[in-house]
Coordinates of C-alpha atoms in Angstrom, one line a residue:
M1 CA -8.0 30.2 -26.9
I2 CA -5.1 28.7 -28.8
L3 CA -2.6 26.7 -26.7
N4 CA 0.2 24.3 -27.5
G5 CA 0.1 20.6 -26.3
S6 CA 2.2 21.3 -23.2
E7 CA -0.1 24.1 -22.1
I8 CA -3.2 22.0 -22.7
L9 CA -1.7 19.2 -20.6
I10 CA -1.0 21.5 -17.6
E11 CA -4.3 23.3 -17.9
S12 CA -6.1 19.9 -18.0
L13 CA -4.2 18.8 -14.9
L14 CA -5.3 21.9 -13.1
E15 CA -8.9 21.3 -14.1
H16 CA -8.5 17.9 -12.3
N17 CA -7.2 19.7 -9.1
V18 CA -3.7 18.4 -9.5
D19 CA -1.5 20.4 -7.2
T20 CA 1.7 18.3 -7.3
I21 CA 3.7 16.4 -9.9
F22 CA 6.6 14.2 -9.3
G23 CA 9.1 13.9 -12.1
Y24 CA 12.5 14.1 -13.8
P25 CA 13.1 16.2 -17.0
G26 CA 14.6 15.1 -20.3
G27 CA 14.7 15.9 -24.0
A28 CA 11.3 14.5 -24.9
V29 CA 9.5 16.5 -22.2
L30 CA 11.4 19.8 -22.4
N31 CA 8.3 21.6 -23.8
I32 CA 6.3 20.4 -20.8
Y33 CA 8.9 21.5 -18.4
D34 CA 9.1 24.9 -20.0
V35 CA 5.4 25.3 -19.4
L36 CA 5.7 24.0 -15.8
Y37 CA 8.2 26.8 -15.2
K38 CA 5.5 29.3 -16.3
Y39 CA 2.9 27.6 -14.1
K40 CA 5.1 27.1 -11.1
D41 CA 2.8 29.3 -8.9
K42 CA -0.1 27.0 -9.7
I43 CA 1.3 23.5 -9.7
H44 CA 4.2 22.2 -7.6
H45 CA 6.8 20.0 -9.4
V46 CA 8.9 17.8 -7.2
L47 CA 12.3 16.8 -8.7
T48 CA 13.1 13.3 -7.5
A49 CA 16.5 11.7 -7.7
H50 CA 15.3 8.9 -10.0
E51 CA 12.1 8.3 -12.1
Q52 CA 11.2 5.3 -10.0
G53 CA 11.2 7.5 -6.9
A54 CA 8.8 9.8 -8.8
A55 CA 6.4 6.9 -9.5
H56 CA 6.5 5.8 -5.8
A57 CA 6.0 9.3 -4.6
A58 CA 2.9 9.8 -6.8
D59 CA 1.7 6.4 -5.4
G60 CA 2.3 7.5 -1.8
Y61 CA 0.5 10.8 -2.5
A62 CA -2.5 8.8 -3.9
R63 CA -2.6 6.2 -1.1
S64 CA -2.5 8.8 1.7
T65 CA -5.2 11.0 0.2
G66 CA -7.4 8.9 -2.1
K67 CA -6.7 11.5 -4.9
V68 CA -4.9 10.7 -8.2
G69 CA -1.1 10.8 -8.0
V70 CA 0.8 12.2 -11.1
C71 CA 4.3 11.5 -12.3
L72 CA 6.2 12.7 -15.3
A73 CA 9.2 11.2 -17.2
T74 CA 11.0 11.6 -20.4
S75 CA 11.2 9.0 -23.2
G76 CA 13.3 5.8 -23.2
P77 CA 15.0 5.0 -19.9
G78 CA 13.0 7.8 -18.2
A79 CA 9.8 6.0 -19.1
T80 CA 11.1 2.5 -18.3
N81 CA 12.3 3.7 -14.9
L82 CA 8.6 4.3 -14.1
V83 CA 7.6 0.7 -14.8
T84 CA 8.2 -0.8 -11.3
G85 CA 6.2 2.1 -9.7
I86 CA 3.3 1.7 -12.2
A87 CA 3.2 -2.1 -11.5
T88 CA 3.2 -1.5 -7.8
A89 CA 0.2 0.8 -8.1
Y90 CA -1.6 -1.6 -10.4
M91 CA -1.3 -4.5 -8.0
D92 CA -2.7 -2.5 -5.1
S93 CA -5.4 -0.7 -7.1
I94 CA -3.9 2.8 -6.7
P95 CA -5.1 5.7 -8.9
L96 CA -2.1 7.0 -10.8
I97 CA -1.5 9.0 -14.0
A98 CA 2.0 8.4 -15.5
I99 CA 2.8 10.9 -18.2
T100 CA 5.8 10.1 -20.5
G101 CA 7.3 12.0 -23.4
N102 CA 8.3 10.2 -26.6
V103 CA 10.2 11.0 -29.8
P104 CA 8.3 13.0 -32.5
R105 CA 5.6 11.0 -34.4
E106 CA 7.7 10.8 -37.6
L107 CA 10.5 9.0 -35.6
L108 CA 8.3 6.5 -33.8
G109 CA 9.2 2.9 -34.6
K110 CA 12.6 3.8 -36.1
D111 CA 14.8 2.9 -33.1
S112 CA 15.3 6.6 -32.6
F113 CA 17.4 8.0 -29.7
Q114 CA 15.7 7.3 -26.4
E115 CA 12.7 5.7 -28.1
V116 CA 10.8 2.9 -26.4
D117 CA 7.3 1.5 -26.8
I118 CA 6.3 2.4 -23.3
A119 CA 2.6 1.8 -24.1
G120 CA 3.4 -1.8 -25.2
I121 CA 5.6 -2.3 -22.2
T122 CA 3.0 -1.1 -19.7
M123 CA -0.1 -2.7 -21.2
P124 CA -0.3 -5.6 -18.7
I125 CA 0.2 -3.2 -15.7
T126 CA -2.2 -0.4 -16.4
K127 CA -6.0 -0.1 -16.5
H128 CA -5.5 1.6 -19.8
N129 CA -2.8 3.5 -21.7
Y130 CA -2.6 6.0 -24.6
I131 CA -0.3 7.2 -27.3
V132 CA -1.5 10.7 -28.1
D133 CA -1.1 10.9 -31.9
N134 CA -3.1 14.1 -32.4
I135 CA -3.1 17.4 -30.5
E136 CA -6.9 17.5 -30.9
K137 CA -7.2 14.3 -28.8
L138 CA -5.0 15.4 -25.9
Q139 CA -7.5 17.2 -23.7
H140 CA -10.1 14.4 -24.0
T141 CA -7.4 11.8 -23.4
I142 CA -6.5 13.4 -20.1
I143 CA -10.1 13.7 -19.0
E144 CA -10.7 10.0 -19.9
A145 CA -7.5 8.9 -18.2
F146 CA -8.4 10.5 -14.9
Y147 CA -11.9 9.0 -15.0
I148 CA -10.5 5.5 -15.7
A149 CA -7.9 5.8 -12.9
Q150 CA -10.6 6.6 -10.3
S151 CA -13.7 4.7 -11.4
G152 CA -14.6 1.2 -10.3
R153 CA -11.5 -0.5 -9.1
P154 CA -8.9 2.3 -9.2
G155 CA -5.5 1.8 -11.0
P156 CA -2.8 3.5 -13.0
V157 CA -3.2 4.9 -16.5
L158 CA -0.3 5.9 -18.8
I159 CA -0.4 8.8 -21.3
D160 CA 2.5 8.8 -23.8
I161 CA 2.9 12.1 -25.7
P162 CA 5.3 12.5 -28.7
K163 CA 7.4 15.6 -28.5
D164 CA 5.9 17.3 -31.6
V165 CA 2.4 16.9 -30.0
T166 CA 3.6 18.9 -27.0
M167 CA 4.6 21.7 -29.5
S168 CA 1.6 21.6 -31.7
K169 CA -1.2 24.1 -31.2
C170 CA -5.0 23.9 -31.3
E171 CA -8.1 25.5 -29.8
Y172 CA -8.5 24.9 -26.1
K173 CA -11.8 25.2 -24.2
R174 CA -12.3 24.3 -20.6
I175 CA -14.2 21.0 -20.1
S176 CA -15.2 19.9 -16.7
P177 CA -13.8 16.5 -15.5
K178 CA -16.0 13.5 -15.8
I179 CA -17.8 12.8 -12.5
V180 CA -16.8 9.5 -11.0
K181 CA -20.0 7.8 -9.6
R182 CA -20.2 4.8 -7.3
K183 CA -21.1 1.6 -9.2
F184 CA -24.3 -0.2 -8.2
K185 CA -25.7 -1.6 -11.4
Y186 CA -25.4 -5.2 -10.2
I187 CA -26.5 -4.6 -6.6
T188 CA -30.0 -6.2 -6.9
E189 CA -32.6 -6.9 -4.4
N190 CA -32.2 -10.6 -5.2
S191 CA -28.4 -10.6 -4.6
L192 CA -28.9 -8.6 -1.3
D193 CA -31.5 -11.0 -0.1
K194 CA -29.4 -14.1 -0.8
V195 CA -26.4 -12.6 1.0
A196 CA -28.5 -11.4 4.0
K197 CA -30.0 -14.9 4.3
L198 CA -26.6 -16.5 4.6
I199 CA -25.5 -14.0 7.2
N200 CA -28.6 -14.3 9.2
T201 CA -28.4 -18.1 9.4
S202 CA -24.8 -18.2 10.3
E203 CA -23.6 -18.8 13.9
R204 CA -20.0 -17.9 13.5
P205 CA -19.6 -15.2 10.8
F206 CA -16.1 -14.0 10.0
I207 CA -15.2 -10.8 8.0
Y208 CA -12.1 -10.6 5.9
V209 CA -11.4 -7.2 4.4
G210 CA -8.9 -5.8 1.9
G211 CA -7.9 -2.5 0.4
G212 CA -11.2 -2.2 -1.5
V213 CA -12.9 -1.1 1.8
I214 CA -10.4 1.8 2.1
S215 CA -10.8 2.8 -1.6
A216 CA -14.5 2.9 -1.2
G217 CA -14.3 5.0 2.0
A218 CA -16.4 2.3 3.7
S219 CA -14.7 1.9 7.1
N220 CA -17.6 3.2 9.1
E221 CA -20.0 0.8 7.3
L222 CA -17.6 -2.0 8.0
E223 CA -17.5 -1.4 11.7
K224 CA -21.3 -1.2 11.9
L225 CA -21.5 -4.5 10.1
S226 CA -19.1 -6.3 12.4
E227 CA -20.9 -4.9 15.5
K228 CA -24.4 -5.8 14.2
I229 CA -23.6 -9.4 13.3
G230 CA -21.0 -10.0 16.1
A231 CA -18.2 -10.9 13.6
P232 CA -14.5 -10.7 14.1
T233 CA -12.8 -8.6 11.4
A234 CA -9.4 -9.5 10.0
A235 CA -7.5 -7.7 7.3
S236 CA -5.2 -8.4 4.5
L237 CA -2.0 -6.3 4.5
M238 CA -3.7 -3.8 2.2
G239 CA -6.8 -3.7 4.4
I240 CA -5.0 -3.0 7.7
T241 CA -6.4 0.5 8.2
A242 CA -9.9 -0.3 7.1
C243 CA -10.8 -0.9 10.7
S244 CA -9.4 0.8 13.8
W245 CA -7.2 -1.2 16.2
E246 CA -9.5 0.1 18.9
N247 CA -12.5 -1.7 17.5
K248 CA -13.3 -4.6 19.8
F249 CA -14.0 -7.0 16.9
F250 CA -10.8 -6.2 15.0
T251 CA -8.3 -9.1 15.3
G252 CA -5.5 -7.8 13.0
M253 CA -3.9 -9.2 9.9
I254 CA -4.8 -12.6 8.5
G255 CA -2.6 -15.0 6.5
M256 CA 1.0 -16.0 6.3
H257 CA 2.0 -13.6 9.0
G258 CA -1.4 -13.0 10.4
T259 CA -2.3 -13.0 14.1
K260 CA -3.2 -16.2 15.8
A261 CA -6.6 -14.8 16.6
S262 CA -7.4 -14.0 12.9
N263 CA -6.1 -17.2 11.5
I264 CA -7.8 -19.5 14.1
L265 CA -11.1 -17.7 14.0
A266 CA -11.2 -18.0 10.2
T267 CA -10.9 -21.8 10.5
K268 CA -13.6 -22.0 13.2
S269 CA -16.1 -19.8 11.3
D270 CA -19.1 -21.1 9.4
L271 CA -19.3 -18.1 7.1
I272 CA -16.5 -16.0 5.6
I273 CA -17.5 -12.6 4.3
C274 CA -14.8 -11.3 2.0
I275 CA -15.1 -7.5 1.4
G276 CA -12.9 -5.7 -1.1
A277 CA -10.2 -8.4 -1.0
R278 CA -9.0 -11.2 -3.4
F279 CA -8.2 -14.3 -1.4
S280 CA -4.5 -14.0 -2.4
D281 CA -2.0 -16.8 -1.8
R282 CA -0.5 -14.8 1.2
V283 CA -3.9 -15.0 2.9
I284 CA -5.2 -18.5 2.1
S285 CA -2.9 -20.9 0.3
N286 CA -4.7 -24.1 1.6
R287 CA -8.5 -24.1 1.9
K288 CA -8.5 -27.4 3.9
H289 CA -9.5 -25.9 7.2
I290 CA -12.1 -23.4 5.9
E291 CA -13.8 -25.7 3.4
N292 CA -16.8 -26.1 5.6
A293 CA -17.4 -22.3 5.7
K294 CA -19.7 -20.7 3.2
I295 CA -18.2 -17.8 1.2
I296 CA -19.7 -14.4 0.5
H297 CA -17.6 -12.1 -1.8
L298 CA -18.4 -8.4 -2.1
D299 CA -16.2 -6.6 -4.6
V300 CA -16.4 -3.8 -7.2
D301 CA -14.4 -5.8 -9.7
P302 CA -16.2 -8.8 -11.3
A303 CA -12.9 -10.3 -12.3
E304 CA -12.2 -11.1 -8.7
I305 CA -15.3 -13.1 -8.1
N306 CA -14.5 -16.9 -8.1
K307 CA -11.0 -16.2 -9.3
N308 CA -9.1 -17.7 -6.3
L309 CA -12.0 -19.2 -4.2
K310 CA -15.5 -20.1 -5.4
S311 CA -18.2 -18.0 -3.6
D312 CA -21.5 -19.3 -2.5
E313 CA -23.0 -15.8 -2.9
Y314 CA -21.5 -12.5 -4.2
I315 CA -22.4 -9.0 -5.0
I316 CA -20.6 -6.8 -7.5
G317 CA -20.5 -3.1 -6.9
D318 CA -19.2 -0.2 -4.8
I319 CA -18.5 -1.5 -1.2
K320 CA -20.0 1.5 0.5
V321 CA -23.3 1.2 -1.4
I322 CA -23.5 -2.6 -0.9
L323 CA -23.0 -2.3 2.9
N324 CA -25.6 0.5 3.2
K325 CA -28.2 -1.5 1.3
L326 CA -27.4 -4.7 3.1
M327 CA -27.5 -3.5 6.7
P328 CA -31.3 -3.1 7.0
L329 CA -31.7 -6.7 5.9
L330 CA -29.5 -8.1 8.7
D331 CA -30.5 -9.4 12.1
D332 CA -28.8 -8.3 15.2
K333 CA -26.7 -11.3 16.2
K334 CA -25.5 -11.8 19.8
N335 CA -23.8 -15.2 19.8
Q336 CA -22.1 -14.9 23.1
Q337 CA -20.0 -18.1 22.7
W338 CA -18.6 -16.9 19.4
I339 CA -17.9 -13.4 20.8
R340 CA -16.2 -14.9 23.9
K341 CA -14.0 -16.9 21.6
I342 CA -13.0 -13.6 19.8
Y343 CA -12.0 -11.9 23.1
E344 CA -10.1 -15.0 24.3
L345 CA -8.0 -15.3 21.2
K346 CA -7.3 -11.6 21.1
Q347 CA -5.8 -11.8 24.6
I348 CA -3.4 -14.6 23.9
N349 CA 0.3 -13.5 24.0
N350 CA 2.4 -15.7 21.7
K351 CA 5.7 -16.9 23.0
T352 CA 8.6 -14.9 21.4
N353 CA 12.3 -14.8 21.7
K354 CA 14.2 -11.8 23.0
E355 CA 14.7 -10.2 19.6
Q356 CA 10.9 -10.4 19.0
L357 CA 10.4 -8.7 22.3
E358 CA 12.8 -6.0 21.3
M359 CA 10.8 -5.3 18.1
E360 CA 7.6 -5.3 20.0
G361 CA 9.2 -2.8 22.4
L362 CA 10.1 -0.5 19.5
F363 CA 6.5 -0.5 18.2
N364 CA 5.0 -0.2 21.7
Y365 CA 7.0 2.9 22.2
L366 CA 6.0 4.3 18.7
N367 CA 2.4 3.6 19.7
K368 CA 2.9 5.5 23.0
L369 CA 4.6 8.5 21.3
T370 CA 2.3 8.8 18.2
K371 CA -1.1 7.4 19.6
G372 CA -1.9 6.4 16.0
E373 CA -1.8 10.1 14.9
C374 CA 0.7 9.6 12.1
I375 CA 1.2 8.0 8.7
L376 CA 3.5 5.0 8.7
V377 CA 5.2 4.0 5.4
T378 CA 7.2 0.8 4.9
D379 CA 9.3 -0.9 2.4
V380 CA 8.9 -4.7 2.0
G381 CA 10.2 -7.5 4.3
Q382 CA 10.3 -8.3 8.0
H383 CA 10.0 -4.7 9.1
Q384 CA 6.8 -4.5 7.0
M385 CA 5.2 -7.4 8.9
W386 CA 6.3 -6.1 12.3
T387 CA 4.6 -2.8 11.5
A388 CA 1.4 -4.5 10.4
L389 CA 1.4 -6.7 13.4
H390 CA 2.4 -4.3 16.2
Y391 CA 1.5 -0.7 15.3
K392 CA -2.0 0.3 16.4
F393 CA -3.5 2.1 13.4
K394 CA -6.6 4.3 14.0
Y395 CA -7.4 5.8 10.7
P396 CA -7.8 4.7 7.0
R397 CA -4.9 5.6 4.7
S398 CA -2.4 5.8 7.6
F399 CA -0.5 2.7 6.5
I400 CA 1.3 3.1 3.2
T401 CA 2.9 -0.2 1.9
S402 CA 3.4 -2.2 -1.2
G403 CA 1.3 -5.3 -0.8
G404 CA 0.6 -7.1 -4.1
L405 CA 3.9 -6.5 -5.9
G406 CA 6.0 -6.4 -2.7
T407 CA 8.4 -3.7 -4.0
M408 CA 11.6 -3.2 -2.1
G409 CA 12.7 0.4 -2.5
F410 CA 9.1 1.6 -2.4
G411 CA 9.3 3.3 1.0
V412 CA 11.4 6.5 0.6
G413 CA 9.5 7.7 -2.5
A414 CA 6.2 6.8 -1.0
A415 CA 7.1 8.7 2.2
I416 CA 7.9 11.7 0.2
G417 CA 4.6 11.6 -1.6
A418 CA 2.7 11.1 1.7
Q419 CA 4.5 13.9 3.4
L420 CA 3.9 16.4 0.6
A421 CA 0.2 15.5 0.5
N422 CA -0.1 15.7 4.3
K423 CA 2.1 18.6 5.3
N424 CA 0.6 18.8 8.8
K425 CA 1.0 15.2 9.7
R426 CA 4.0 13.2 11.0
V427 CA 5.3 10.7 8.4
I428 CA 7.5 7.9 9.6
L429 CA 9.2 5.4 7.2
I430 CA 10.0 2.0 8.6
T431 CA 12.5 0.3 6.3
G432 CA 15.1 -2.4 6.2
D433 CA 18.7 -2.1 5.3
G434 CA 18.1 -4.2 2.1
S435 CA 15.1 -2.1 0.9
F436 CA 16.6 1.2 1.9
G437 CA 19.8 0.5 -0.1
M438 CA 17.7 0.3 -3.3
N439 CA 16.4 3.9 -3.3
C440 CA 18.3 5.7 -0.5
N441 CA 19.3 8.3 -3.2
E442 CA 15.9 9.8 -2.6
M443 CA 17.2 11.2 0.6
A444 CA 18.4 14.0 -1.7
T445 CA 14.7 14.8 -2.4
I446 CA 13.9 14.7 1.3
A447 CA 16.7 17.1 2.1
S448 CA 16.1 19.4 -0.9
N449 CA 12.5 19.9 0.0
K450 CA 13.1 20.1 3.8
L451 CA 10.6 17.3 4.5
P452 CA 10.4 16.3 8.2
I453 CA 10.2 12.6 7.4
K454 CA 11.5 10.2 10.1
I455 CA 13.3 7.2 8.7
I456 CA 13.9 4.2 10.9
V457 CA 16.2 1.6 9.3
I458 CA 15.8 -1.8 10.8
N459 CA 19.4 -2.9 10.2
N460 CA 20.2 -6.6 10.5
N461 CA 22.9 -6.7 7.9
A462 CA 20.8 -9.2 5.9
L463 CA 17.9 -9.6 3.6
G464 CA 15.9 -10.6 6.6
M465 CA 12.7 -12.2 5.2
V466 CA 14.6 -14.2 2.5
R467 CA 17.1 -15.3 5.2
Q468 CA 14.2 -16.4 7.4
W469 CA 12.9 -18.6 4.6
Q470 CA 16.4 -20.0 4.1
T471 CA 16.5 -20.8 7.8
L472 CA 13.1 -22.5 8.0
F473 CA 12.8 -24.2 4.6
Y474 CA 16.3 -24.3 3.0
N475 CA 18.3 -25.9 5.8
E476 CA 20.2 -22.7 6.7
R477 CA 21.8 -22.3 3.3
Y478 CA 22.3 -18.5 3.4
S479 CA 22.9 -17.9 -0.3
Q480 CA 23.5 -14.1 -0.9
T481 CA 21.3 -12.9 2.0
T482 CA 24.0 -11.7 4.4
L483 CA 24.8 -8.3 3.1
N484 CA 28.2 -7.3 4.7
R485 CA 28.2 -4.0 2.9
N486 CA 29.6 -2.0 5.7
T487 CA 27.4 0.9 4.7
D488 CA 27.3 3.5 7.5
F489 CA 23.8 4.8 7.2
V490 CA 24.4 7.6 9.7
K491 CA 27.3 9.1 7.7
L492 CA 25.3 8.5 4.5
A493 CA 22.3 10.4 5.8
E494 CA 24.5 13.2 7.1
A495 CA 26.1 13.5 3.6
F496 CA 22.6 14.2 2.3
G497 CA 22.1 16.8 5.0
I498 CA 19.8 14.7 7.2
K499 CA 20.3 14.4 10.9
A500 CA 21.1 10.8 12.0
Y501 CA 21.4 8.5 15.1
R502 CA 22.4 4.9 15.7
I503 CA 20.7 2.6 18.2
N504 CA 22.6 -0.6 19.2
G505 CA 20.4 -1.6 22.1
R506 CA 17.0 -1.2 23.7
E507 CA 18.4 0.8 26.6
D508 CA 18.8 4.0 24.6
F509 CA 16.2 3.9 21.9
E510 CA 13.4 5.6 23.8
D511 CA 15.2 8.9 24.3
I512 CA 16.5 8.9 20.7
L513 CA 13.0 8.0 19.2
K514 CA 11.4 10.8 21.3
E515 CA 13.9 13.4 20.2
A516 CA 13.6 12.4 16.6
L517 CA 9.9 12.2 16.4
Y518 CA 9.3 15.5 18.0
S519 CA 11.8 17.3 15.8
N520 CA 10.8 19.3 12.8
E521 CA 13.9 18.1 10.9
S522 CA 14.2 15.1 8.6
T523 CA 15.9 12.4 10.6
L524 CA 17.3 8.9 10.1
I525 CA 17.7 6.3 12.9
D526 CA 19.9 3.3 12.2
F527 CA 18.3 0.6 14.4
C528 CA 20.7 -2.3 14.6
I529 CA 19.4 -5.8 15.4
H530 CA 20.6 -9.4 15.3
E531 CA 20.6 -11.0 11.8
N532 CA 18.8 -14.1 13.0
I533 CA 15.6 -12.4 14.2
K534 CA 12.4 -13.7 12.6
V535 CA 8.9 -12.6 12.1
F536 CA 6.2 -14.7 13.9
P537 CA 3.5 -15.8 13.8
M538 CA 4.0 -17.5 10.4
V539 CA 2.1 -20.0 8.3
A540 CA 4.4 -22.0 5.9
P541 CA 3.5 -21.9 2.2
G542 CA 0.8 -24.4 1.4
N543 CA -0.2 -25.0 5.0
S544 CA -3.6 -24.2 6.4
L545 CA -4.3 -21.1 8.5
D546 CA -4.3 -22.9 11.8
D547 CA -0.9 -24.6 11.2
I548 CA 0.9 -21.7 12.8
I549 CA 4.6 -21.3 13.7
L550 CA 4.5 -19.1 16.8
Y551 CA 8.2 -18.8 17.7
D552 CA 11.7 -20.0 16.8
I553 CA 12.5 -23.2 18.6
K554 CA 16.2 -22.7 18.0
E555 CA 16.6 -20.4 20.9
E556 CA 20.4 -21.1 21.0
L557 CA 20.8 -18.9 18.0
Y558 CA 20.1 -15.9 20.2
E559 CA 22.5 -16.7 23.0

């Protein structure tokens, strides 16, 4: 059948089981939006308040489901407004298709109205990108883009379509999507034997996992591995939900704000097994106290091997396949002394100030109310670390956060995407007043779509994490981190048509939280805390993992 470019685009998206697109219309994509109107019963378009919100929503959709998220924007500023969202997805290996319109082909390169070289701009932050210069290439480009976004290490792909291509016509025949297969080319018997030998001869193995375990759907295999070899399992921020908090070997987050158990055990181990992670600077910035440990690295991306830390042995390939092939080669290890050390460190309660106890109280009550049966989304900052440290996640893909890029303003859009992808699940956004101020306009999207998202704004009238660094490392020179904006988030939410509450003390938060979480309405809670509260534990930049700041010695700040 003969279709125009816009029809081919939408038909191809439907062939890839796309049910939702997040976007914002404009001149260069008018033809696409005209076809979306005709296909509105088959594909749901969500109009966001800003293109960045569309990119983050597509990202949240993808993170919470494992499917490909799709966003759509017009040329020029519409396209450039997607850039932060694309980079966020790229840093965290999230499968995303960003579709942009552009000026007609005859006007490309002539500084035409709303023209920008979005392919050139996004080249460093995509797995691949395309300028579709011929209608005959469009269908195959879409098929290839979806395959690239999902295969190997996932990531974003951009498709830039000039306006005249969306109008041109050609023959269209249905072509099935390319099947994404698990990669195992380099998983050899020799590499498996070498890794198994290191594990079998170790006495104090330690497992460090990242988002690659979640992407591979290998959580069950991971838990079987830790049980078989008696190894504590710690996670990067991106790997938090790879292992349930209920697992007896899971010790929580590792790194700059990692738990004492995770950080100490890493320095006491004789073998670190890194699975689907990249030894980032926020995990290990000083190798001094782990230099006696052997390193095994398992990852689907060969570029990560030996990039930050040299491995003694490694295997490149799909994590699920690697672990399934490795398990029969491993001995059952029951090192009681090492296991006892794990349990002892997990039981330690770090000294905290009263504000820390207040935040722990908030998350303890969230744990009690939700029992891990929800999706938690965060922005970036102190609230993000408190969530990672104190919420007891049970299931993969239940923690949606920006790890690698650390994008403030990510949360509202991501919560929208997660809620639309998981209509029967409770979605809670934990954000800070600084992050929330960046994209709070997306409350319009929440209200317009009647999404029952719960927003908890941890409001300390400050850019809390940056202020914490200024306190600890810059001699309390608070340059531009005290906000003093006088924004009334309750009134703001109500202006968007969202129910809102304010909490000023611990004595009333339980009733308000309970009422909000069990409501079917979108709700905002303005949770006011002291500006001097800090996130602990903390390892200072450049220090080793066992050099841990456990609490603020300046207790007088809280009196």
